[in-house]
PDB file of C-alpha atoms in Angstrom:
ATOM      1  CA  UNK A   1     -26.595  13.096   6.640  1.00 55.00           C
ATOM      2  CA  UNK A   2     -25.866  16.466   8.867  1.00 56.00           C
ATOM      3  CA  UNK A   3     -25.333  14.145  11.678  1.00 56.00           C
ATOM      4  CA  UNK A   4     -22.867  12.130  10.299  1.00 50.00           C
ATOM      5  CA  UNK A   5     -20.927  14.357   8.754  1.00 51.00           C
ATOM      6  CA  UNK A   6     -20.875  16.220  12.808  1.00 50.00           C
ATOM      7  CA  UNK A   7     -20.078  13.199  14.182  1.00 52.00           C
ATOM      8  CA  UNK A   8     -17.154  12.572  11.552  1.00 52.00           C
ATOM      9  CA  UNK A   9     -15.643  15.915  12.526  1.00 51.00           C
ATOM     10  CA  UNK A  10     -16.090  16.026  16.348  1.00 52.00           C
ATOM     11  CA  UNK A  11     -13.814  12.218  16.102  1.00 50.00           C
ATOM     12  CA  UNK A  12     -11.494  13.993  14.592  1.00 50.00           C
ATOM     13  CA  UNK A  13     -11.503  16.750  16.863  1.00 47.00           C
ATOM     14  CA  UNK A  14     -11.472  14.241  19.637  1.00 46.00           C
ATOM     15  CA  UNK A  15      -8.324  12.142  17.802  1.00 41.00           C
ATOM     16  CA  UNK A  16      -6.345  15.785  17.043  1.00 43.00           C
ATOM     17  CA  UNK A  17      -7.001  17.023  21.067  1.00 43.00           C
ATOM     18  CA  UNK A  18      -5.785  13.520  22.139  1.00 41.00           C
ATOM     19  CA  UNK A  19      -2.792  12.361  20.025  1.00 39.00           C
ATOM     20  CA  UNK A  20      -0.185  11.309  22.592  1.00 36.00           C
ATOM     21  CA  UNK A  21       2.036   9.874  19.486  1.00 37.00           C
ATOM     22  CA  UNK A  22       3.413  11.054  16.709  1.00 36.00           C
ATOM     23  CA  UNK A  23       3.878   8.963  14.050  1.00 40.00           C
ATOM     24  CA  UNK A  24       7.535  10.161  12.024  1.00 41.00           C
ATOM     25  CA  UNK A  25      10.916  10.083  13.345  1.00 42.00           C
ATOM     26  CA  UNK A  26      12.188  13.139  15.147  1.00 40.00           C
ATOM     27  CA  UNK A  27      15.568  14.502  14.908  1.00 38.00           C
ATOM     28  CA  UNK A  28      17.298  14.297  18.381  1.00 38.00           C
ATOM     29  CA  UNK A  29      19.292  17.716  18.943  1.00 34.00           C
ATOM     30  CA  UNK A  30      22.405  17.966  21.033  1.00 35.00           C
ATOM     31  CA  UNK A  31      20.136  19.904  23.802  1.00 36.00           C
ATOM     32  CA  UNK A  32      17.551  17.428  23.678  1.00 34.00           C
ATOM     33  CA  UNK A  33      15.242  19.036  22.105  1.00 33.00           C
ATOM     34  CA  UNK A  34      12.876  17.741  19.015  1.00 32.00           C
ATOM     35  CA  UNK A  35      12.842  19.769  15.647  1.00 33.00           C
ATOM     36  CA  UNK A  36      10.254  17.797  13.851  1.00 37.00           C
ATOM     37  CA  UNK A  37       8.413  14.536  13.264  1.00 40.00           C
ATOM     38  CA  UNK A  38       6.510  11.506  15.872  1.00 42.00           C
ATOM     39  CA  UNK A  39       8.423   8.817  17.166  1.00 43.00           C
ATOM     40  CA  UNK A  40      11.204   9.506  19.578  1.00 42.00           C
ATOM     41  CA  UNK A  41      14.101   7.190  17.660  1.00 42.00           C
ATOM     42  CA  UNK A  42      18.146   8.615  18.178  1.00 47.00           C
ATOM     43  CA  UNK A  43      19.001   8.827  14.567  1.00 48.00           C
ATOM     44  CA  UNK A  44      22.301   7.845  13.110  1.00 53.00           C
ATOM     45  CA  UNK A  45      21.648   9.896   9.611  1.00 61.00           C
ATOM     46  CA  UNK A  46      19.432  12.637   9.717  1.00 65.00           C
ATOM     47  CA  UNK A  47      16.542  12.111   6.857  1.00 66.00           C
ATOM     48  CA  UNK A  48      15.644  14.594   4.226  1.00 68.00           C
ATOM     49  CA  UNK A  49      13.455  17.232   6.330  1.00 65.00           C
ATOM     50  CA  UNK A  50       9.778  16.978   5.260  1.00 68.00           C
ATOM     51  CA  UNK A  51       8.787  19.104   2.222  1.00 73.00           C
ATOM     52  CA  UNK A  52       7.441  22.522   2.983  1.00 85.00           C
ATOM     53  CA  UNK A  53       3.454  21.839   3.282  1.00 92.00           C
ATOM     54  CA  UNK A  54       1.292  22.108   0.115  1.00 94.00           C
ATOM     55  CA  UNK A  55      -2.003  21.898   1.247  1.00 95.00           C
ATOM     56  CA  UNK A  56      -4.041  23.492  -1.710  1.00 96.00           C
ATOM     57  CA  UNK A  57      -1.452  20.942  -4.123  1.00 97.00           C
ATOM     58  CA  UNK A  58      -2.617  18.449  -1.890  1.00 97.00           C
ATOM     59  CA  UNK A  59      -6.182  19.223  -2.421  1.00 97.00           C
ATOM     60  CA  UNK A  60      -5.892  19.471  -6.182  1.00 98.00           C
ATOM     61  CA  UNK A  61      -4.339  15.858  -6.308  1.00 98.00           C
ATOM     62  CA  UNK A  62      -7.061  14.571  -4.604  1.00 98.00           C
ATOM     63  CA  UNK A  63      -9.950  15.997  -6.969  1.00 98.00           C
ATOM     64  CA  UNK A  64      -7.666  15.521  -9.975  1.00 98.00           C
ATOM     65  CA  UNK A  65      -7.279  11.228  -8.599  1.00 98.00           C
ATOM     66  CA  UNK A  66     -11.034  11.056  -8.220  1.00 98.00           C
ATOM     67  CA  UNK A  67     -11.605  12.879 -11.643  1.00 98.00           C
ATOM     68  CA  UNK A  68      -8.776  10.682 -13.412  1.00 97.00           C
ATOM     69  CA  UNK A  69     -10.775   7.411 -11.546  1.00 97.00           C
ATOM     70  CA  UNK A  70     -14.200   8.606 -12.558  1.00 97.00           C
ATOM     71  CA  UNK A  71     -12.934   8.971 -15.707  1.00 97.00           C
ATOM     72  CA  UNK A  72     -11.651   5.864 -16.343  1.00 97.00           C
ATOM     73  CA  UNK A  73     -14.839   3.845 -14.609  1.00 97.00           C
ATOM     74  CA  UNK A  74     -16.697   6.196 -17.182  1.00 97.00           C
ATOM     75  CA  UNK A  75     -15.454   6.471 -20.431  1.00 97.00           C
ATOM     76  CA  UNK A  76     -13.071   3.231 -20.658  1.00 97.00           C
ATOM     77  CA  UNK A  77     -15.226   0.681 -17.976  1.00 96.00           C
ATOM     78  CA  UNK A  78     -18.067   1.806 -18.836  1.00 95.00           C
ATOM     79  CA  UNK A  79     -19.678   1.131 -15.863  1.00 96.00           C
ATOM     80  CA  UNK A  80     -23.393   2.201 -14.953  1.00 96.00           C
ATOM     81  CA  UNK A  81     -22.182   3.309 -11.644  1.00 95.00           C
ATOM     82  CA  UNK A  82     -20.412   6.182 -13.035  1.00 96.00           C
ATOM     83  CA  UNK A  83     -22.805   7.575 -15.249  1.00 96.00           C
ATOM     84  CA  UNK A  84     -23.218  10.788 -12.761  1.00 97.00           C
ATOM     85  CA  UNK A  85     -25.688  13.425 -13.312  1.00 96.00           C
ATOM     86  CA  UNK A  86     -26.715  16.242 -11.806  1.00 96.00           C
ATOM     87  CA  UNK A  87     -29.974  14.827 -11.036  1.00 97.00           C
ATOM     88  CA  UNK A  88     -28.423  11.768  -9.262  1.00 97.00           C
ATOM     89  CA  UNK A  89     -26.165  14.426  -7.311  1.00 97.00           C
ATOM     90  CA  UNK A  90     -29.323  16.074  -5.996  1.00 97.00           C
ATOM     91  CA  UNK A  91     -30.537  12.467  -4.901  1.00 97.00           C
ATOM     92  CA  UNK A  92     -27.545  11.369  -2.980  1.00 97.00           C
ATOM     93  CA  UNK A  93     -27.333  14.422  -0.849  1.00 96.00           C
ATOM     94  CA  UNK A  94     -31.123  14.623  -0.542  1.00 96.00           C
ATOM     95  CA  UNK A  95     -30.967  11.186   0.685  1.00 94.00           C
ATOM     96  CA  UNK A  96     -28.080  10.770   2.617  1.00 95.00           C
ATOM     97  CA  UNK A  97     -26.025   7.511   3.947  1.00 96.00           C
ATOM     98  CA  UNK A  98     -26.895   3.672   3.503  1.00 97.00           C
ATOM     99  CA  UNK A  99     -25.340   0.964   3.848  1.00 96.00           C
ATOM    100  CA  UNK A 100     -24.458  -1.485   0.754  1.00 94.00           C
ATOM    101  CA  UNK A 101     -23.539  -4.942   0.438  1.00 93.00           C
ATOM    102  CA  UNK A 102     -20.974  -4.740  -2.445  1.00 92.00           C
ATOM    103  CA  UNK A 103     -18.584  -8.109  -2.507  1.00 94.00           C
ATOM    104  CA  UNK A 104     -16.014  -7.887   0.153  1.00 93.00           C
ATOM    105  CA  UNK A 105     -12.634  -6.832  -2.739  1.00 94.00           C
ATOM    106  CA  UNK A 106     -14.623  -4.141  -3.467  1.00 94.00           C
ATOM    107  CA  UNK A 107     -15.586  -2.839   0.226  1.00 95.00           C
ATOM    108  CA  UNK A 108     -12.513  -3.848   1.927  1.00 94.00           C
ATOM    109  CA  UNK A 109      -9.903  -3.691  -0.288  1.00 95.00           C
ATOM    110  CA  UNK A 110     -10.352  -1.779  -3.726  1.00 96.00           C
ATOM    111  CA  UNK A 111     -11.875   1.317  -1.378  1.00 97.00           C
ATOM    112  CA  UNK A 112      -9.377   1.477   1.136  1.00 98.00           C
ATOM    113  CA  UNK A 113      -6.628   1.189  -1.189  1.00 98.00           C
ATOM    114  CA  UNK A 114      -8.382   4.369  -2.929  1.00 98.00           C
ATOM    115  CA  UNK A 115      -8.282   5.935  -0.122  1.00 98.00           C
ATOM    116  CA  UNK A 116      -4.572   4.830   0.195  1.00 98.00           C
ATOM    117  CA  UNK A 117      -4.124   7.236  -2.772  1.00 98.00           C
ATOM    118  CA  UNK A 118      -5.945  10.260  -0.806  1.00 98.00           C
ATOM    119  CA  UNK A 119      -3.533  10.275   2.072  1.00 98.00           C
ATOM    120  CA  UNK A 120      -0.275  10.129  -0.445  1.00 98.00           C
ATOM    121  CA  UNK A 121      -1.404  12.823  -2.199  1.00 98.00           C
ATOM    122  CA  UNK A 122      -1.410  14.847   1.478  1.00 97.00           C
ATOM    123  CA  UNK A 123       1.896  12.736   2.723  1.00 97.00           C
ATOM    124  CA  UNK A 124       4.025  13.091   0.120  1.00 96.00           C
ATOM    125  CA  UNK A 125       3.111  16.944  -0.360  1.00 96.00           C
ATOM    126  CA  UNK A 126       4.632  18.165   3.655  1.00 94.00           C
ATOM    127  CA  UNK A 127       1.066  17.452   5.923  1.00 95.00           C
ATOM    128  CA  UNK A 128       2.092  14.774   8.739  1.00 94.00           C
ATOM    129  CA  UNK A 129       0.131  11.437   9.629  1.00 95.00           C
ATOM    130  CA  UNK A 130      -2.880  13.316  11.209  1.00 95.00           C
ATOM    131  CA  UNK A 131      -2.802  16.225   9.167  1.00 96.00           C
ATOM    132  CA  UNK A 132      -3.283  14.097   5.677  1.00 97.00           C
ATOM    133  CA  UNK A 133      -6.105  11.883   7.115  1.00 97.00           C
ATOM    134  CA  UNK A 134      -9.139  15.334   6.450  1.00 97.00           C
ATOM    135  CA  UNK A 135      -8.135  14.289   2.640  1.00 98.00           C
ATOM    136  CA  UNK A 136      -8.225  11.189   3.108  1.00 98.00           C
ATOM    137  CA  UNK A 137     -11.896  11.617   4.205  1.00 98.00           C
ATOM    138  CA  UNK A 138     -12.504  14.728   1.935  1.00 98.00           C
ATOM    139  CA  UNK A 139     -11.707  12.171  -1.017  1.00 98.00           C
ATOM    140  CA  UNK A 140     -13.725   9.953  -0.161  1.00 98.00           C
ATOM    141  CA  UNK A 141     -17.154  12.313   0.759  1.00 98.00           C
ATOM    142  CA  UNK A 142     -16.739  13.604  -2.425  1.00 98.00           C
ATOM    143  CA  UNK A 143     -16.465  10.144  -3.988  1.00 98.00           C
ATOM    144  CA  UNK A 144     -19.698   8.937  -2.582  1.00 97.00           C
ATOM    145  CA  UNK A 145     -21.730  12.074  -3.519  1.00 97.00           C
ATOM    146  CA  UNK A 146     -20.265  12.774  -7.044  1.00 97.00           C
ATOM    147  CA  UNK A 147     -18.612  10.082  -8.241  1.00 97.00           C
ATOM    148  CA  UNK A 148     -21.236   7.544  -8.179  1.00 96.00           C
ATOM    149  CA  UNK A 149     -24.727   7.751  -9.274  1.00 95.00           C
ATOM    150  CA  UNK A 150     -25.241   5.246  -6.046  1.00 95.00           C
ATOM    151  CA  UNK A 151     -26.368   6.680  -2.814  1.00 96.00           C
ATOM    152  CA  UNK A 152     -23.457   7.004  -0.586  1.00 97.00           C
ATOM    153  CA  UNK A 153     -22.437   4.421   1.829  1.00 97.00           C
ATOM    154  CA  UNK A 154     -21.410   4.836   5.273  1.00 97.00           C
ATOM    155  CA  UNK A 155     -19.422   1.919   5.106  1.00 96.00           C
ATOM    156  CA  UNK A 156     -17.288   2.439   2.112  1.00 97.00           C
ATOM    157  CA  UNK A 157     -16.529   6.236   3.817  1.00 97.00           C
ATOM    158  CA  UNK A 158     -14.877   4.143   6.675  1.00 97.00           C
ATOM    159  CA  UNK A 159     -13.413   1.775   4.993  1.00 97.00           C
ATOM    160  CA  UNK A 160     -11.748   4.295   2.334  1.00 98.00           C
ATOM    161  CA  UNK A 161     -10.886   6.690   5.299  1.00 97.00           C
ATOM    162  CA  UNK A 162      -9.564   4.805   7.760  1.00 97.00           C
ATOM    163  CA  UNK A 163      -8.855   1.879   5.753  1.00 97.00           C
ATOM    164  CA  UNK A 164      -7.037   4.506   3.179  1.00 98.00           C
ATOM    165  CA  UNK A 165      -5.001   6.071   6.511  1.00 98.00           C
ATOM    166  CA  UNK A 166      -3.841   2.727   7.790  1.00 97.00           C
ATOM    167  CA  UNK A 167      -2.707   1.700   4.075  1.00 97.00           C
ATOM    168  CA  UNK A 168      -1.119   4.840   3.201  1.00 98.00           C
ATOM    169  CA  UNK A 169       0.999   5.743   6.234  1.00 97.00           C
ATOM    170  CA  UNK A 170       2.375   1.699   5.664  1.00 96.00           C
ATOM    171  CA  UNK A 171       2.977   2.447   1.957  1.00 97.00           C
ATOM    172  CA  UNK A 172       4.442   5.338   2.908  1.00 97.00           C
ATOM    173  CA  UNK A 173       6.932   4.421   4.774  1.00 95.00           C
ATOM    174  CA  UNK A 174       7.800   0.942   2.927  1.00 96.00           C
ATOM    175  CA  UNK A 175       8.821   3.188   0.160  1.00 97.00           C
ATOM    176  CA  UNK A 176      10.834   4.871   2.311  1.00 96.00           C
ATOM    177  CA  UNK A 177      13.206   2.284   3.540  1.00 96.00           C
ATOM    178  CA  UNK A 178      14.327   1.881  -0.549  1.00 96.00           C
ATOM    179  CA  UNK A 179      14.706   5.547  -1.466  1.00 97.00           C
ATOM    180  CA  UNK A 180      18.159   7.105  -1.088  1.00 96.00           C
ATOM    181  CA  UNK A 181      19.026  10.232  -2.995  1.00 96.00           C
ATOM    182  CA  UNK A 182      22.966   9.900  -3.349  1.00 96.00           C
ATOM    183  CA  UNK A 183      22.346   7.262  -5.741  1.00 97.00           C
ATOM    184  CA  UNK A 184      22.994   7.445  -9.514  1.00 96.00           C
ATOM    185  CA  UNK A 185      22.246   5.158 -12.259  1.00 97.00           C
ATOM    186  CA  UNK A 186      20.558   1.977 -12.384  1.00 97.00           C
ATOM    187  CA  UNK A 187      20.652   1.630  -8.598  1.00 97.00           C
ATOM    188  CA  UNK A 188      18.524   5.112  -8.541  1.00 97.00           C
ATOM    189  CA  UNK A 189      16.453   3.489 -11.243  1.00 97.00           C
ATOM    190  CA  UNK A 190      15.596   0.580  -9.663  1.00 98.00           C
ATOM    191  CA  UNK A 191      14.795   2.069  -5.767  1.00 98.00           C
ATOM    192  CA  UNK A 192      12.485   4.959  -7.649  1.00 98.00           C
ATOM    193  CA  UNK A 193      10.513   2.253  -9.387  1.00 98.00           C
ATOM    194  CA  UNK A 194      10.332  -0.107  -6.533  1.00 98.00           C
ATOM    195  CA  UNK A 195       8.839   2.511  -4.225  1.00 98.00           C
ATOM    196  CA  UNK A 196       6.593   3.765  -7.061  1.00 98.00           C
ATOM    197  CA  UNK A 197       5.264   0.284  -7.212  1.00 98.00           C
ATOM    198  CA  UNK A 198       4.405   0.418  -3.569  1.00 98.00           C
ATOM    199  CA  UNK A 199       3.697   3.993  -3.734  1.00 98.00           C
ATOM    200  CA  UNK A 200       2.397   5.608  -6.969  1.00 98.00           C
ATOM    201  CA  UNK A 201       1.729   9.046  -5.919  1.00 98.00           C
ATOM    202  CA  UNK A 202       4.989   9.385  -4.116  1.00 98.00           C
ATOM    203  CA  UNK A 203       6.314   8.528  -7.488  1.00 98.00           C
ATOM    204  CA  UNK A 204       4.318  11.003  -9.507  1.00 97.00           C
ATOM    205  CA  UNK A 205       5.416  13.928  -6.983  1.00 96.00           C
ATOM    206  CA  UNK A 206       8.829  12.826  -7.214  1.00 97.00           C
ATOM    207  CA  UNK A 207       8.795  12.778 -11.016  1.00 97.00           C
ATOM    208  CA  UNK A 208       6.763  16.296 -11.009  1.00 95.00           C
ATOM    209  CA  UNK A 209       9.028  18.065  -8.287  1.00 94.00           C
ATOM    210  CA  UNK A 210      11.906  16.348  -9.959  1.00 96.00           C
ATOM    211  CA  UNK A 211      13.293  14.187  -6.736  1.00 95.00           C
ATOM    212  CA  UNK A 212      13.126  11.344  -8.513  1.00 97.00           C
ATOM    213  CA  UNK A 213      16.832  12.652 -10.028  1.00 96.00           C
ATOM    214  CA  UNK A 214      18.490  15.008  -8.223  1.00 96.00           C
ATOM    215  CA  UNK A 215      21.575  13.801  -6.071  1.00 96.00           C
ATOM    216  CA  UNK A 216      22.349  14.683  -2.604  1.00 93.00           C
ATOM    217  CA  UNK A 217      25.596  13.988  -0.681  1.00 91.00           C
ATOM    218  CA  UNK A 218      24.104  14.600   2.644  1.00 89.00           C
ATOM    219  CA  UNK A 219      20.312  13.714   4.241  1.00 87.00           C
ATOM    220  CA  UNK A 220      19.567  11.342   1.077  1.00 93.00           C
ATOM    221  CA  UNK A 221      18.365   8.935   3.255  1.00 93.00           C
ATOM    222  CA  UNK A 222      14.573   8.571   3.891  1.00 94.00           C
ATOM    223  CA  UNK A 223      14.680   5.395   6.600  1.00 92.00           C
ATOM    224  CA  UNK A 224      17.253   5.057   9.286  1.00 89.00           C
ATOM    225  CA  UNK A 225      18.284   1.517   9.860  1.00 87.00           C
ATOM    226  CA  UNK A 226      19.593   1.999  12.925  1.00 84.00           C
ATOM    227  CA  UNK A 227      17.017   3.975  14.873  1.00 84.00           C
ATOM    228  CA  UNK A 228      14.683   1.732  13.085  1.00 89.00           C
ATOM    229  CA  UNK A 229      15.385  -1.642  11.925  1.00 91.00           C
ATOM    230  CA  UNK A 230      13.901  -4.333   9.812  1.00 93.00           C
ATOM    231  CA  UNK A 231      13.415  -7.676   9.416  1.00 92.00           C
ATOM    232  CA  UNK A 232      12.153 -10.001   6.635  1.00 92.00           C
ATOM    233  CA  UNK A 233      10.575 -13.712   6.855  1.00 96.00           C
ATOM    234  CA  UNK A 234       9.481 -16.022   4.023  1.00 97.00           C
ATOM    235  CA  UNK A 235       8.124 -19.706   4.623  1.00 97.00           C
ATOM    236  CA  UNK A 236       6.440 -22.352   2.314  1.00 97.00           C
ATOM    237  CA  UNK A 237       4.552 -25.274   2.952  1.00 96.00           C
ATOM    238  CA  UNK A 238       1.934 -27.131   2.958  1.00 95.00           C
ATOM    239  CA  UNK A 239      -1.226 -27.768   5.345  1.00 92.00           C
ATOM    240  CA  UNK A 240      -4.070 -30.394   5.394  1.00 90.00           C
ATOM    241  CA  UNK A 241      -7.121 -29.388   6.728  1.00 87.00           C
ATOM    242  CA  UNK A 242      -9.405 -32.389   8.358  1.00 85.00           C
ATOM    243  CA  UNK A 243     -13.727 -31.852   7.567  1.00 81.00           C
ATOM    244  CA  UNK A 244     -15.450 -32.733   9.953  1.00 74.00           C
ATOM    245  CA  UNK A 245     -14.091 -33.290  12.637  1.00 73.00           C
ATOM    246  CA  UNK A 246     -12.233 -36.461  10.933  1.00 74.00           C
ATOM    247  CA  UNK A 247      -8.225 -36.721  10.238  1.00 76.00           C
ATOM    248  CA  UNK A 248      -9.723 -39.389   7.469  1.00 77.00           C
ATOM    249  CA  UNK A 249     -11.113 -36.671   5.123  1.00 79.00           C
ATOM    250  CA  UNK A 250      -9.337 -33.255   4.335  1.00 85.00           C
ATOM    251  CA  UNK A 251      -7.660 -31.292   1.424  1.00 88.00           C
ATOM    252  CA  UNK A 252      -4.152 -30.628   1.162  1.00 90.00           C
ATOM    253  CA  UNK A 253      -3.031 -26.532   0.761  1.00 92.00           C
ATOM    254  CA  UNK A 254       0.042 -24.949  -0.400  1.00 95.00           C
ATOM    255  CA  UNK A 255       0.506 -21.627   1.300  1.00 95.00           C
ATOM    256  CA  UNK A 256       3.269 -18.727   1.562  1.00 96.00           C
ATOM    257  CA  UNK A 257       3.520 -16.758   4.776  1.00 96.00           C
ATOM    258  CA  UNK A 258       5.490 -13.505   4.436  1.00 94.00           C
ATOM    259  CA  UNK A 259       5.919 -11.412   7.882  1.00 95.00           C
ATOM    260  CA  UNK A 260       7.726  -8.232   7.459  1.00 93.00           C
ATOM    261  CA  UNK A 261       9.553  -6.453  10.464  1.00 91.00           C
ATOM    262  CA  UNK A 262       8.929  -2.647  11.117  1.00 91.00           C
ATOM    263  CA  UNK A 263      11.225  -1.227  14.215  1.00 88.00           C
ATOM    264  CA  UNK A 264      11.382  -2.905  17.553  1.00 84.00           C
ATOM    265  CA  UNK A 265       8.661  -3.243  19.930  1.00 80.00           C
ATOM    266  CA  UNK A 266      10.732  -3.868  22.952  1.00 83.00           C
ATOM    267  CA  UNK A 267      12.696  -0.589  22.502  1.00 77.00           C
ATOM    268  CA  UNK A 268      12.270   2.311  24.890  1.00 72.00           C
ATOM    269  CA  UNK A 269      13.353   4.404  21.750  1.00 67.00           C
ATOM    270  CA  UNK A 270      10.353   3.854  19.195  1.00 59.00           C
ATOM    271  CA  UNK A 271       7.155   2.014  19.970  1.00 53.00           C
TER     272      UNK A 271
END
């Protein structure tokens, strides 16, 4: 388990001492110079400035979403995974990492989107992209060894930390594009619940720090559209699918393909 958990932190050493991109817009200055954020965009409307880090607020979230989960899985689900003890504690760090076969919603989407939770909790409190991904894995370690009564599982820590990064950051900036502080009234209403549909934490911050209300005249944007645009694509159809190898015998399949835009990948501006 020792090993693991050195090989865990010297990547992350390795991704900190060789991050060539940042990942938030930067304010362009008249002298060329860059007061804060990642990508390199010329903005139009210069965005809220990122909250003052909070990392010990930060850190509470994070314990207080795995104790509010736990919780729940506990008390209300009533499921035998929860049912922590100290003895079973003592077991999972005596004997360290595994690797489990749980169904693939559970591995691959319900732990990744936990982890999605860990990183907001860091985002939407001041760190950057790289400096909310240690919660993001701090949730999780503390997941496997104290929220479940399982041994830990190597495989659910990357999935719910990388899988939780990749998630979050998205989320996180999806519920950026709708935000816009010089609203009032049901047009505020209706852009604070939409992003706390795609973002729950942000909302909860918001609500707690009392964002989710207050009007500004001036850097109430949280997306620039101009520096950054978007585009949106729906289709519906249908698709028959031939079995082996015969055009005689197949099924017929509705499907829905939704393809969502994010910036431009031929601009020199923001890659």
């Amino acid at each position: 388990m020792r090993k693991v958990l050195v090989l865990f932190l010297a990547a992350w050493v390795a991704v900190m001492a060789n991050a060539q991109v940042t990942l938030e817009p930067k304010l362009q200055t008249s002298n060329g110079d860059d007061s804060i954020g990642v990508l390199q965009p010329r903005l139009t409307q210069k965005p809220p400035r990122l909250p003052k880090p909070h990392p010990w607020k930060a850190a509470a979230e994070v314990v207080g979403i795995n104790t509010f989960v736990h919780c729940y899985d506990r008390f209300i689900a009533r499921e035998d995974f929860a049912k922590t003890t100290l003895n079973t504690i003592r077991d999972n760090f005596k004997r360290g990492f595994v690797w489990d076969n749980d169904n693939f919603n559970t591995n691959l989407f319900a732990h990744p989107y936990h982890g999605n939770l860990y990183f907001n909790a860091a985002r939407t409190n001041g760190p950057n992209f790289w400096e909310s991904y240690p919660y993001t894995l701090g949730g999780s370690l503390m997941w496997e060894f104290f929220g479940e009564k399982t041994p830990p599982s190597i495989n659910d820590l990357l999935a719910t930390s990388i899988g939780g990064t990749a998630i979050g950051e998205t989320t996180y900036r999806i519920s950026s594009i709708v935000l816009d502080d010089s609203k009032r009234g049901w047009d505020r209403v209706w852009r604070e619940v939409v992003a706390g549909l795609v973002n729950p934490v942000r909302l909860v911050n918001r609500l707690m720090t009392g964002k989710a209300w207050l009007v500004r005249t001036t850097k109430h944007k949280y997306h620039d559209h101009d520096a950054i645009p978007l585009g949106f694509e729906a289709s519906a159809g249908v698709r028959y699918l031939a079995e082996k190898g015969s055009f005689e015998h197949g099924t017929y399949n509705p499907y829905v393909n939704l393809l969502f835009h994010y910036g431009d990948p031929l601009s020199d501006e923001s890659k």
